[in-house]
Coordinates of C-alpha atoms in Angstrom, one line a residue:
Chain A
M1 CA -0.2 -78.5 -13.5
D2 CA 0.9 -76.8 -10.3
Y3 CA 2.3 -73.3 -10.8
T4 CA 3.0 -72.5 -7.2
P5 CA 6.8 -73.2 -7.6
V6 CA 6.9 -70.5 -10.3
W7 CA 5.4 -67.8 -8.1
L8 CA 7.5 -68.9 -5.2
T9 CA 10.6 -68.7 -7.3
L10 CA 9.8 -65.2 -8.5
K11 CA 9.0 -64.1 -5.0
L12 CA 12.3 -65.5 -3.7
A13 CA 14.3 -63.9 -6.5
S14 CA 12.5 -60.5 -6.1
V15 CA 13.0 -60.4 -2.3
T16 CA 16.6 -61.5 -2.6
T17 CA 17.4 -58.9 -5.2
L18 CA 15.8 -56.1 -3.3
L19 CA 17.7 -57.1 -0.1
L20 CA 20.9 -57.4 -2.1
L21 CA 20.4 -53.9 -3.5
I22 CA 19.9 -52.5 0.0
I23 CA 22.9 -54.4 1.5
G24 CA 25.0 -54.5 -1.6
A25 CA 25.1 -50.8 -2.5
P26 CA 26.7 -49.6 0.8
L27 CA 29.0 -52.6 1.0
A28 CA 30.2 -52.2 -2.6
W29 CA 30.6 -48.5 -2.0
W30 CA 32.7 -49.1 1.1
L31 CA 34.8 -51.7 -0.7
A32 CA 35.3 -49.3 -3.6
R33 CA 36.4 -46.4 -1.4
T34 CA 38.1 -47.8 1.7
R35 CA 41.9 -48.1 1.9
C36 CA 41.6 -50.5 4.9
W37 CA 43.7 -53.7 4.4
C38 CA 40.7 -55.7 5.6
R39 CA 38.8 -55.0 2.4
H40 CA 40.8 -57.8 0.7
A41 CA 39.5 -60.3 3.3
I42 CA 35.9 -59.0 3.0
S43 CA 36.1 -59.2 -0.8
A44 CA 37.3 -62.8 -0.5
V45 CA 34.5 -63.7 1.8
V46 CA 31.9 -62.1 -0.5
A47 CA 33.3 -64.0 -3.5
L48 CA 33.4 -67.4 -1.7
P49 CA 30.0 -68.6 -3.2
L50 CA 31.6 -68.3 -6.6
V51 CA 34.0 -71.1 -5.9
L52 CA 32.4 -73.2 -3.1
P53 CA 30.2 -76.2 -4.0
P54 CA 26.6 -75.1 -3.2
T55 CA 26.4 -78.1 -0.9
V56 CA 29.2 -76.9 1.3
L57 CA 27.5 -73.5 1.7
G58 CA 24.2 -75.2 2.1
F59 CA 25.6 -77.5 4.8
Y60 CA 26.9 -74.6 6.9
L61 CA 23.8 -72.6 6.4
L62 CA 21.7 -75.6 7.5
I63 CA 23.7 -75.8 10.7
A64 CA 23.6 -72.0 11.3
L65 CA 19.8 -71.7 10.6
G66 CA 18.8 -74.9 12.4
I67 CA 17.4 -75.2 15.9
H68 CA 20.9 -75.3 17.5
G69 CA 22.6 -72.9 15.1
P70 CA 23.3 -69.2 16.0
L71 CA 20.7 -67.8 13.6
G72 CA 18.2 -70.4 14.5
E73 CA 18.6 -69.7 18.2
L74 CA 18.3 -66.0 17.5
A75 CA 15.0 -66.6 15.6
T76 CA 13.6 -68.8 18.4
Y77 CA 14.7 -66.3 21.0
F78 CA 12.6 -63.6 19.4
G79 CA 9.6 -66.0 19.4
G80 CA 10.0 -67.4 15.9
Q81 CA 10.8 -70.9 14.7
P82 CA 14.1 -72.2 13.5
L83 CA 14.9 -70.9 10.0
A84 CA 15.9 -74.0 8.3
F85 CA 13.2 -75.3 5.9
T86 CA 11.4 -71.9 5.8
F87 CA 11.0 -69.3 3.2
T88 CA 13.0 -66.8 5.4
G89 CA 15.8 -69.3 5.5
L90 CA 15.8 -69.5 1.7
V91 CA 16.0 -65.8 1.5
I92 CA 19.0 -65.6 3.9
G93 CA 20.7 -68.4 1.9
S94 CA 20.0 -66.8 -1.4
V95 CA 21.3 -63.4 -0.3
I96 CA 24.6 -64.9 0.7
Y97 CA 24.8 -67.2 -2.4
S98 CA 24.0 -64.4 -4.9
M99 CA 26.0 -61.7 -3.1
P100 CA 29.0 -61.7 -5.4
F101 CA 26.8 -61.2 -8.4
M102 CA 25.5 -57.9 -6.9
I103 CA 28.8 -56.7 -5.3
Q104 CA 31.2 -57.1 -8.2
P105 CA 29.3 -55.2 -10.9
L106 CA 28.4 -52.5 -8.4
Q107 CA 32.0 -52.2 -7.0
N108 CA 33.4 -51.9 -10.6
A109 CA 30.8 -49.2 -11.4
F110 CA 31.6 -47.2 -8.2
E111 CA 35.3 -47.5 -8.8
A112 CA 34.9 -46.2 -12.4
I113 CA 33.2 -43.0 -11.1
G114 CA 36.4 -41.9 -9.5
D115 CA 36.9 -39.0 -7.1
R116 CA 36.1 -36.1 -9.3
P117 CA 32.3 -36.2 -9.3
L118 CA 32.3 -36.5 -5.5
E119 CA 34.6 -33.4 -5.2
V120 CA 32.4 -31.5 -7.7
A121 CA 29.3 -32.4 -5.7
A122 CA 31.0 -31.2 -2.4
T123 CA 31.9 -27.8 -4.0
L124 CA 28.2 -27.6 -5.0
R125 CA 27.2 -27.9 -1.4
A126 CA 26.0 -31.6 -1.5
S127 CA 26.7 -33.6 1.7
P128 CA 28.3 -37.0 1.3
W129 CA 24.8 -38.7 1.8
D130 CA 23.2 -36.4 -0.7
T131 CA 26.0 -37.1 -3.1
F132 CA 25.6 -40.8 -2.8
F133 CA 22.0 -40.7 -3.8
T134 CA 22.0 -37.9 -6.3
V135 CA 25.4 -38.5 -8.0
V136 CA 26.9 -41.9 -7.2
L137 CA 23.8 -44.1 -7.7
P138 CA 22.7 -42.5 -10.9
L139 CA 26.2 -42.6 -12.4
A140 CA 26.4 -46.3 -11.3
R141 CA 23.1 -47.2 -13.0
P142 CA 24.6 -49.7 -15.5
G143 CA 26.3 -51.4 -12.6
L144 CA 23.1 -51.4 -10.5
L145 CA 21.1 -52.8 -13.4
A146 CA 23.7 -55.5 -14.1
G147 CA 23.9 -56.4 -10.4
A148 CA 20.2 -56.7 -10.0
T149 CA 19.7 -58.7 -13.2
L150 CA 22.5 -61.1 -12.4
S151 CA 21.4 -61.6 -8.8
F152 CA 17.8 -62.2 -9.8
A153 CA 18.7 -64.7 -12.5
H154 CA 21.2 -66.4 -10.3
T155 CA 18.6 -66.8 -7.5
V156 CA 16.0 -68.2 -10.0
G157 CA 18.6 -70.8 -11.1
E158 CA 19.7 -71.8 -7.5
F159 CA 19.4 -75.4 -6.7
G160 CA 22.0 -77.0 -4.4
V161 CA 21.8 -74.5 -1.5
I162 CA 18.0 -74.7 -1.5
L163 CA 18.0 -78.4 -1.5
M164 CA 20.3 -78.4 1.5
I165 CA 18.5 -75.8 3.6
G166 CA 14.9 -75.8 2.3
G167 CA 14.0 -79.3 1.3
S168 CA 10.9 -79.4 -0.9
I169 CA 8.0 -78.1 1.1
P170 CA 5.2 -77.0 -1.4
G171 CA 4.4 -73.3 -1.1
E172 CA 7.2 -72.7 1.3
T173 CA 10.5 -73.9 -0.1
K174 CA 9.6 -75.9 -3.2
V175 CA 11.0 -73.5 -5.9
L176 CA 11.1 -74.1 -9.6
S177 CA 14.5 -75.9 -9.8
V178 CA 13.5 -78.2 -7.0
A179 CA 10.1 -78.8 -8.6
I180 CA 11.7 -79.8 -11.9
Y181 CA 14.0 -82.2 -10.1
D182 CA 11.1 -83.7 -8.3
H183 CA 9.1 -84.1 -11.6
V184 CA 12.1 -85.9 -13.2
E185 CA 12.5 -88.1 -10.1
M186 CA 8.9 -89.2 -10.5
L187 CA 9.3 -89.6 -14.3
E188 CA 6.8 -86.8 -15.0
Y189 CA 8.7 -85.6 -18.0
E190 CA 5.8 -83.6 -19.5
Q191 CA 5.6 -81.3 -16.4
A192 CA 9.4 -81.1 -16.3
H193 CA 9.4 -80.1 -19.9
I194 CA 6.9 -77.3 -19.4
L195 CA 8.8 -75.8 -16.4
S196 CA 12.2 -76.2 -18.0
A197 CA 11.2 -74.6 -21.3
G198 CA 9.5 -71.8 -19.4
M199 CA 12.7 -71.2 -17.4
L200 CA 14.8 -71.3 -20.5
L201 CA 12.6 -68.7 -22.2
F202 CA 12.5 -66.5 -19.1
S203 CA 16.2 -66.5 -18.6
F204 CA 16.8 -65.7 -22.3
T205 CA 14.3 -62.8 -22.2
V206 CA 15.9 -61.3 -19.1
L207 CA 19.3 -61.4 -20.5
L208 CA 18.1 -60.0 -23.8
V209 CA 16.3 -57.1 -22.2
M210 CA 19.3 -56.5 -20.1
Q211 CA 21.6 -56.3 -23.2
L212 CA 19.2 -53.9 -24.9
L213 CA 18.9 -51.7 -21.9
H214 CA 22.6 -51.6 -21.5
R215 CA 23.1 -50.5 -25.1
R216 CA 20.5 -47.8 -24.7
L217 CA 22.1 -46.4 -21.6
Q218 CA 25.5 -46.4 -23.3
R219 CA 24.0 -44.5 -26.3
V220 CA 22.9 -41.6 -24.0
G221 CA 26.3 -41.5 -22.5
L222 CA 25.8 -43.4 -19.3
Chain B
M1 CA 37.2 -5.8 0.6
S2 CA 37.5 -9.4 1.5
E3 CA 40.6 -10.9 3.0
I4 CA 41.8 -14.5 3.1
A5 CA 44.3 -15.8 5.6
I6 CA 46.0 -19.1 5.0
R7 CA 48.7 -21.2 6.6
F8 CA 49.3 -24.7 5.2
H9 CA 52.0 -27.3 5.7
L10 CA 51.5 -30.3 3.5
P11 CA 54.3 -32.7 2.5
L12 CA 54.1 -33.6 -1.2
S13 CA 56.2 -36.1 -3.1
E14 CA 59.1 -33.7 -4.2
F15 CA 58.7 -30.8 -1.8
S16 CA 56.2 -29.6 0.7
L17 CA 53.6 -27.0 0.4
E18 CA 54.6 -24.2 2.9
V19 CA 52.3 -21.3 2.7
N20 CA 51.6 -18.6 5.3
L21 CA 50.1 -15.4 4.3
A22 CA 47.1 -13.1 4.3
F23 CA 46.1 -11.2 1.3
P24 CA 43.1 -9.1 0.1
V25 CA 40.9 -10.8 -2.4
Q26 CA 39.2 -8.5 -4.8
G27 CA 38.7 -9.0 -8.5
V28 CA 40.9 -11.8 -9.9
T29 CA 43.9 -13.0 -7.9
A30 CA 46.1 -15.2 -10.1
I31 CA 48.2 -18.0 -8.5
F32 CA 50.9 -18.2 -11.1
G33 CA 53.8 -20.6 -11.4
S34 CA 55.3 -23.4 -13.4
S35 CA 53.6 -26.8 -13.6
G36 CA 54.1 -28.8 -10.4
S37 CA 54.8 -25.8 -8.2
G38 CA 51.9 -26.6 -5.9
K39 CA 49.3 -24.1 -7.2
T40 CA 46.5 -26.7 -7.6
T41 CA 47.3 -28.2 -4.2
L42 CA 47.1 -24.8 -2.6
L43 CA 43.7 -24.2 -4.2
R44 CA 42.5 -27.7 -3.1
C45 CA 43.6 -26.9 0.5
I46 CA 41.6 -23.7 0.5
A47 CA 38.6 -25.6 -0.8
G48 CA 39.0 -28.3 1.8
L49 CA 39.4 -31.0 -0.8
E50 CA 42.8 -31.7 0.7
Q51 CA 43.1 -31.8 4.5
P52 CA 46.6 -30.7 5.4
P53 CA 47.5 -32.0 8.9
A54 CA 48.6 -28.6 10.0
G55 CA 46.6 -25.7 8.5
Y56 CA 44.7 -22.6 9.0
C57 CA 42.3 -21.0 6.6
R58 CA 40.0 -18.0 7.2
M59 CA 37.9 -16.3 4.6
D60 CA 36.8 -12.9 5.9
G61 CA 35.1 -13.8 9.2
E62 CA 34.5 -17.4 8.4
L63 CA 36.9 -19.9 9.9
W64 CA 37.3 -22.8 7.5
Q65 CA 40.2 -24.6 9.1
E66 CA 42.2 -24.3 12.3
S67 CA 44.0 -27.6 13.0
A68 CA 45.2 -26.4 16.4
Q69 CA 41.5 -26.4 17.6
G70 CA 40.4 -29.3 15.5
V71 CA 38.3 -27.1 13.3
F72 CA 37.8 -28.4 9.7
I73 CA 34.7 -27.3 7.9
P74 CA 34.0 -29.8 5.1
T75 CA 33.9 -28.5 1.6
H76 CA 30.2 -28.7 1.2
Q77 CA 29.7 -26.3 4.1
R78 CA 32.1 -23.7 2.8
S79 CA 30.7 -20.9 0.7
L80 CA 32.9 -21.4 -2.3
G81 CA 32.7 -22.3 -6.0
Y82 CA 35.2 -24.4 -7.7
V83 CA 35.9 -24.8 -11.5
F84 CA 38.0 -27.8 -12.2
Q85 CA 40.7 -28.0 -14.9
E86 CA 38.7 -30.5 -17.1
A87 CA 35.1 -30.7 -17.8
S88 CA 33.4 -31.9 -14.6
L89 CA 29.7 -31.7 -15.5
F90 CA 27.5 -34.5 -14.2
A91 CA 27.0 -36.9 -17.1
H92 CA 23.6 -38.1 -15.8
L93 CA 22.1 -34.6 -15.8
T94 CA 21.2 -32.2 -18.6
V95 CA 22.9 -28.8 -18.7
A96 CA 19.9 -27.1 -16.9
E97 CA 19.9 -29.8 -14.2
N98 CA 23.6 -29.4 -13.8
L99 CA 23.1 -25.6 -13.3
R100 CA 20.4 -26.2 -10.7
F101 CA 22.4 -28.8 -8.7
G102 CA 24.2 -26.3 -6.6
W103 CA 21.6 -23.6 -6.8
R104 CA 19.0 -25.9 -5.2
R105 CA 21.3 -26.7 -2.3
T106 CA 22.0 -23.0 -1.6
P107 CA 19.7 -21.5 1.1
V108 CA 17.2 -19.2 -0.5
H109 CA 18.4 -16.1 1.5
E110 CA 22.0 -16.7 0.3
R111 CA 21.1 -16.7 -3.3
K112 CA 22.2 -13.5 -4.9
I113 CA 22.8 -14.8 -8.4
E114 CA 19.9 -16.1 -10.3
I115 CA 19.8 -18.6 -13.1
D116 CA 18.7 -16.3 -15.8
Q117 CA 21.4 -13.8 -15.0
V118 CA 24.1 -16.4 -15.2
I119 CA 22.7 -17.9 -18.4
G120 CA 22.9 -14.5 -20.0
L121 CA 26.3 -13.7 -18.6
L122 CA 27.9 -16.9 -20.0
G123 CA 25.7 -17.2 -23.1
I124 CA 24.5 -20.7 -22.5
E125 CA 20.8 -20.3 -23.3
P126 CA 20.9 -22.6 -26.4
L127 CA 22.6 -25.4 -24.4
L128 CA 20.2 -25.9 -21.5
R129 CA 18.4 -29.0 -22.7
R130 CA 21.5 -30.8 -24.0
S131 CA 23.4 -33.5 -22.3
P132 CA 27.0 -32.6 -21.3
A133 CA 28.3 -35.3 -23.7
R134 CA 27.0 -33.2 -26.6
L135 CA 28.9 -30.0 -25.7
S136 CA 32.2 -28.8 -26.9
G137 CA 35.1 -28.3 -24.4
G138 CA 34.5 -24.6 -24.3
E139 CA 30.8 -24.9 -23.8
R140 CA 31.3 -27.4 -21.0
Q141 CA 33.6 -25.1 -19.2
R142 CA 31.2 -22.2 -19.5
V143 CA 28.4 -24.3 -18.0
A144 CA 30.8 -25.4 -15.2
I145 CA 31.5 -21.8 -14.4
A146 CA 27.8 -20.9 -14.4
R147 CA 27.1 -23.9 -12.2
A148 CA 29.7 -22.8 -9.6
L149 CA 28.4 -19.2 -9.6
L150 CA 24.9 -20.3 -8.9
T151 CA 25.8 -21.2 -5.3
T152 CA 26.6 -17.5 -4.8
P153 CA 30.0 -18.3 -3.4
R154 CA 32.0 -15.8 -1.3
L155 CA 35.1 -17.0 -3.2
L156 CA 35.4 -18.6 -6.6
L157 CA 38.3 -20.9 -7.1
M158 CA 39.3 -21.7 -10.7
D159 CA 42.0 -24.3 -11.4
E160 CA 43.4 -23.7 -14.8
P161 CA 39.9 -23.6 -16.4
L162 CA 41.3 -23.0 -19.8
S163 CA 44.3 -25.3 -19.9
A164 CA 42.4 -28.3 -21.3
L165 CA 41.0 -26.3 -24.2
D166 CA 42.3 -25.6 -27.6
S167 CA 43.2 -22.0 -28.5
A168 CA 39.9 -21.3 -30.3
S169 CA 37.9 -22.4 -27.2
K170 CA 40.2 -20.4 -25.0
A171 CA 39.5 -17.3 -27.1
E172 CA 35.8 -18.0 -26.8
I173 CA 35.9 -18.2 -23.0
L174 CA 38.2 -15.3 -22.1
P175 CA 35.7 -12.6 -22.9
F176 CA 33.2 -14.3 -20.6
L177 CA 35.7 -14.4 -17.8
E178 CA 36.3 -10.7 -18.2
R179 CA 32.6 -10.0 -18.1
L180 CA 32.5 -12.1 -14.9
H181 CA 35.2 -9.9 -13.4
D182 CA 33.4 -6.7 -14.5
E183 CA 29.8 -7.6 -13.6
L184 CA 30.1 -9.7 -10.4
T185 CA 31.8 -8.8 -7.2
I186 CA 32.8 -12.3 -6.3
P187 CA 36.5 -12.5 -5.7
I188 CA 38.3 -15.1 -7.9
L189 CA 41.4 -17.1 -7.2
Y190 CA 42.6 -18.2 -10.6
V191 CA 45.4 -20.8 -10.9
S192 CA 47.3 -20.7 -14.1
H193 CA 50.7 -21.3 -15.7
A194 CA 49.9 -19.4 -18.8
S195 CA 51.3 -15.8 -18.6
D196 CA 49.0 -14.5 -21.3
E197 CA 45.9 -15.5 -19.4
V198 CA 47.3 -14.0 -16.2
L199 CA 48.2 -10.7 -17.8
R200 CA 44.8 -10.5 -19.3
L201 CA 42.7 -11.4 -16.3
A202 CA 44.5 -10.8 -13.0
D203 CA 44.4 -7.8 -10.7
H204 CA 46.6 -9.3 -8.1
L205 CA 49.3 -11.9 -8.4
L206 CA 50.7 -14.7 -6.2
L207 CA 53.8 -16.2 -7.6
M208 CA 54.5 -19.8 -6.5
E209 CA 57.7 -21.9 -6.7
A210 CA 58.3 -25.3 -5.3
G211 CA 55.4 -25.1 -2.8
R212 CA 56.1 -21.6 -1.6
V213 CA 54.6 -18.2 -2.5
T214 CA 57.7 -16.2 -3.5
T215 CA 56.1 -12.9 -4.2
H216 CA 52.6 -11.4 -4.2
G217 CA 51.2 -8.0 -5.0
P218 CA 49.3 -5.9 -7.5
M219 CA 49.5 -7.2 -11.1
V220 CA 50.5 -3.8 -12.5
E221 CA 53.6 -3.7 -10.4
L222 CA 54.7 -7.3 -10.7
A223 CA 54.2 -7.6 -14.5
T224 CA 57.1 -5.4 -15.2
R225 CA 59.6 -6.7 -12.6
L226 CA 62.6 -8.0 -14.6
D227 CA 63.4 -10.6 -12.0
L228 CA 60.0 -12.3 -12.2
Q229 CA 58.6 -14.9 -14.6
L230 CA 56.0 -12.7 -16.2
A231 CA 58.4 -10.1 -17.6
Q232 CA 60.7 -13.0 -18.8
S233 CA 57.9 -14.7 -20.6
E234 CA 57.2 -14.4 -24.3
S235 CA 54.0 -12.4 -23.6
A236 CA 55.7 -9.9 -21.3
S237 CA 53.6 -6.8 -21.2
A238 CA 53.2 -3.6 -19.2
L239 CA 49.8 -3.0 -17.8
V240 CA 48.7 0.6 -17.9
N241 CA 45.7 2.1 -16.2
A242 CA 44.1 4.9 -18.2
I243 CA 40.8 6.7 -18.6
V244 CA 38.9 7.5 -21.8
E245 CA 39.7 11.1 -22.7
G246 CA 37.7 11.5 -25.8
H247 CA 37.0 10.4 -29.3
D248 CA 37.9 11.5 -32.8
D249 CA 34.9 10.7 -35.0
H250 CA 36.6 11.9 -38.1
Y251 CA 39.5 9.4 -37.9
H252 CA 37.5 6.9 -35.9
L253 CA 39.9 7.0 -32.9
T254 CA 39.7 7.0 -29.2
Y255 CA 42.1 8.8 -26.9
L256 CA 43.2 7.4 -23.6
R257 CA 44.9 9.5 -20.9
F258 CA 47.6 7.9 -18.7
S259 CA 50.4 9.3 -16.5
G260 CA 52.8 9.2 -19.4
G261 CA 50.6 11.0 -21.9
R262 CA 47.9 10.2 -24.4
L263 CA 47.4 6.8 -26.1
T264 CA 45.5 6.7 -29.4
V265 CA 43.6 3.5 -30.2
S266 CA 40.9 2.5 -32.7
R267 CA 37.5 3.9 -31.9
E268 CA 36.0 2.1 -28.8
N269 CA 32.5 2.5 -27.7
L270 CA 33.3 3.7 -24.2
E271 CA 32.1 6.8 -22.3
K272 CA 34.4 9.7 -21.6
G273 CA 36.0 9.3 -18.2
H274 CA 35.6 5.5 -18.2
P275 CA 38.6 3.7 -16.6
V276 CA 40.3 1.1 -18.8
R277 CA 43.3 -1.1 -18.6
V278 CA 45.6 -1.5 -21.6
A279 CA 48.4 -4.0 -22.2
L280 CA 51.5 -2.8 -24.0
H281 CA 53.4 -5.9 -25.2
A282 CA 57.1 -5.6 -24.8
K283 CA 57.8 -6.8 -28.3
D284 CA 55.5 -4.1 -29.7
I285 CA 57.6 -1.3 -28.3
S286 CA 60.5 0.0 -30.3
L287 CA 63.0 2.6 -29.1
T288 CA 64.7 5.6 -30.9
L289 CA 67.2 8.1 -29.8
D290 CA 65.5 11.1 -31.5
P291 CA 61.9 12.1 -31.2
P292 CA 60.2 10.2 -34.0
E293 CA 58.9 12.3 -36.8
R294 CA 57.3 11.3 -40.1
T295 CA 56.2 7.9 -38.8
S296 CA 53.0 5.9 -39.1
I297 CA 53.1 5.2 -35.4
L298 CA 50.7 7.4 -33.5
N299 CA 51.9 6.5 -30.0
S300 CA 55.3 7.7 -29.0
F301 CA 56.5 8.8 -25.6
A302 CA 59.7 10.1 -23.9
V303 CA 61.1 7.5 -21.6
T304 CA 64.0 6.9 -19.3
V305 CA 65.8 3.5 -18.9
L306 CA 65.4 2.2 -15.4
A307 CA 67.0 -1.2 -15.8
F308 CA 67.8 -3.7 -18.5
Q309 CA 68.6 -7.4 -18.7
S310 CA 70.1 -9.3 -21.5
E311 CA 68.3 -12.4 -22.7
P312 CA 70.9 -14.5 -24.4
P313 CA 71.5 -15.2 -27.1
A314 CA 70.0 -12.3 -29.0
R315 CA 67.7 -10.1 -27.0
T316 CA 67.6 -7.5 -24.4
L317 CA 64.6 -6.6 -22.1
I318 CA 64.5 -3.0 -21.0
R319 CA 62.4 -1.5 -18.2
L320 CA 61.4 2.1 -18.9
D321 CA 59.9 4.9 -16.9
C322 CA 57.3 6.9 -18.8
H323 CA 56.4 9.7 -16.3
G324 CA 55.4 7.3 -13.6
T325 CA 54.2 4.5 -15.7
I326 CA 56.5 1.5 -16.2
L327 CA 56.9 0.1 -19.7
L328 CA 58.8 -2.9 -21.0
A329 CA 60.6 -3.1 -24.3
R330 CA 62.2 -6.2 -25.8
I331 CA 64.7 -5.4 -28.5
T332 CA 67.6 -7.2 -30.1
W333 CA 71.0 -7.1 -28.3
K334 CA 72.4 -5.5 -31.4
S335 CA 69.9 -2.6 -31.3
A336 CA 70.6 -2.2 -27.6
E337 CA 74.3 -1.7 -28.3
A338 CA 73.6 0.6 -31.1
L339 CA 71.4 2.7 -28.9
G340 CA 73.9 2.7 -26.1
I341 CA 71.4 1.6 -23.5
T342 CA 72.5 2.5 -20.0
V343 CA 70.5 3.2 -16.9
G344 CA 69.2 6.8 -17.0
K345 CA 69.4 7.0 -20.7
K346 CA 66.6 9.2 -22.3
L347 CA 64.9 7.6 -25.3
Y348 CA 61.6 7.6 -27.2
A349 CA 59.4 4.6 -27.1
Q350 CA 57.1 3.9 -30.1
V351 CA 54.2 1.7 -29.3
K352 CA 53.1 -0.4 -32.3
A353 CA 50.0 -1.9 -30.9
V354 CA 47.8 -1.3 -27.9
A355 CA 45.6 -4.1 -26.5
L356 CA 42.6 -2.8 -24.7
M357 CA 41.9 -5.3 -21.9
D358 CA 38.6 -4.3 -20.3
S359 CA 37.2 -1.7 -18.1
R360 CA 38.4 -1.7 -14.5

């Protein structure tokens, strides 16, 4: 039994979630605070992966990341290789694909905070940056937790996009969902069973822990 | 004495805020007016929470805003404290952490108020480890005041800090606010639409109406002006500055000397010569034509009618001179006719109750 796809999947989901936290927090904050009309367009773009078939997204990503695509050319310009069929390519795809799962809970949490805590912080001599880290993020903790869990779980369960841009290279792009698909293709039902059951258990545990954490946070008034 | 100079022009939905004045800030300056007269907006402009397109704001030597030169110091760089109308404690921090939030961000050499001092002043020692969610409304507001004080502000802005509280919590906080006034030298701008709070706390008054400051001046003078809201309110009172003259230990009384004579009150633990302010409620003053004899009321004074104003349907408000101290009396229209109230009429005022405010 080869467990490489399991580790690869966890690595992909962790890196993706981390990047989404870094990109998503400022973006969600901007979307929650700005009055610019363009926020509607940006929101719509961010939400696209919710409605598009993963194959469509995967197809465009394949072109963009490939040797003649803009991102692929950028990577080769800096001495790298084209990004399609690489782990980096998977990360880029996953970040885009899971973006709405990070942005939406975060944006809701930021909007729920309102203006008052920001004004209070300003009268207590906290600069806007200081306020963001010491007031906004702690107050948005339930949103951060929900966003991180959903993005992680969603990346773990990703299949269509990865198949389009990553293929099935062992140790590089062959993640769990693809491995299961391959096992089934080759009628190796036993291995498919082990991986599927493991994934089922994992997903259930994540969601359960999430629920319990959320309840505890609510009890202490957050 | 500190001085604040402000000039703001800010269009609001129903009128625009048009304020242009400079006034000394010492003790408590109340910004008083009906709901929606622009009081809170004015306070927010001073704090920099609103940015009026045309504005000027200087607190002592510190320029906070001068639109003509493009100067606008953001709120977090202004040395001010702000207490909001409703509880505004950070829910993710304990009471102690809330207190330290602003204190930590205040440069060490600017800190003149220390945490222990404020905890004692506002009586919040037992609350320190609690989460804001487990405090009563009154407790939350006390913590919010303490938190604002810990940045050692040059100016403390309070936006109706008691209006969201029930009367029991209000009564609980008012003495703390008076102690603040007595023990700290930080000038306070206090927004309120409650005349009883203003009469109790304020030294100076700014009256606002539809976005403009209509009158401003010392509280003692404005409280008894018949044309202003305070005298017309239910809690109309004359404020009298007096000093402690002595005590009568046998009858357990304290004598206070003011320009109109001697006021007798229940024994107060105050030193001889101590300045105090008392409020004489207009409805606690009754008038007689003859010098009162054989009465239970200890305080009676010869007065002269300065002005009067009928308050339809049944009452009359009378402004009285008591050897240089102005008093207000609110009596029935019927009594006013029976006494033959005219300007210059000599009468005797009997004071049924004296409220000792605090030392000034």
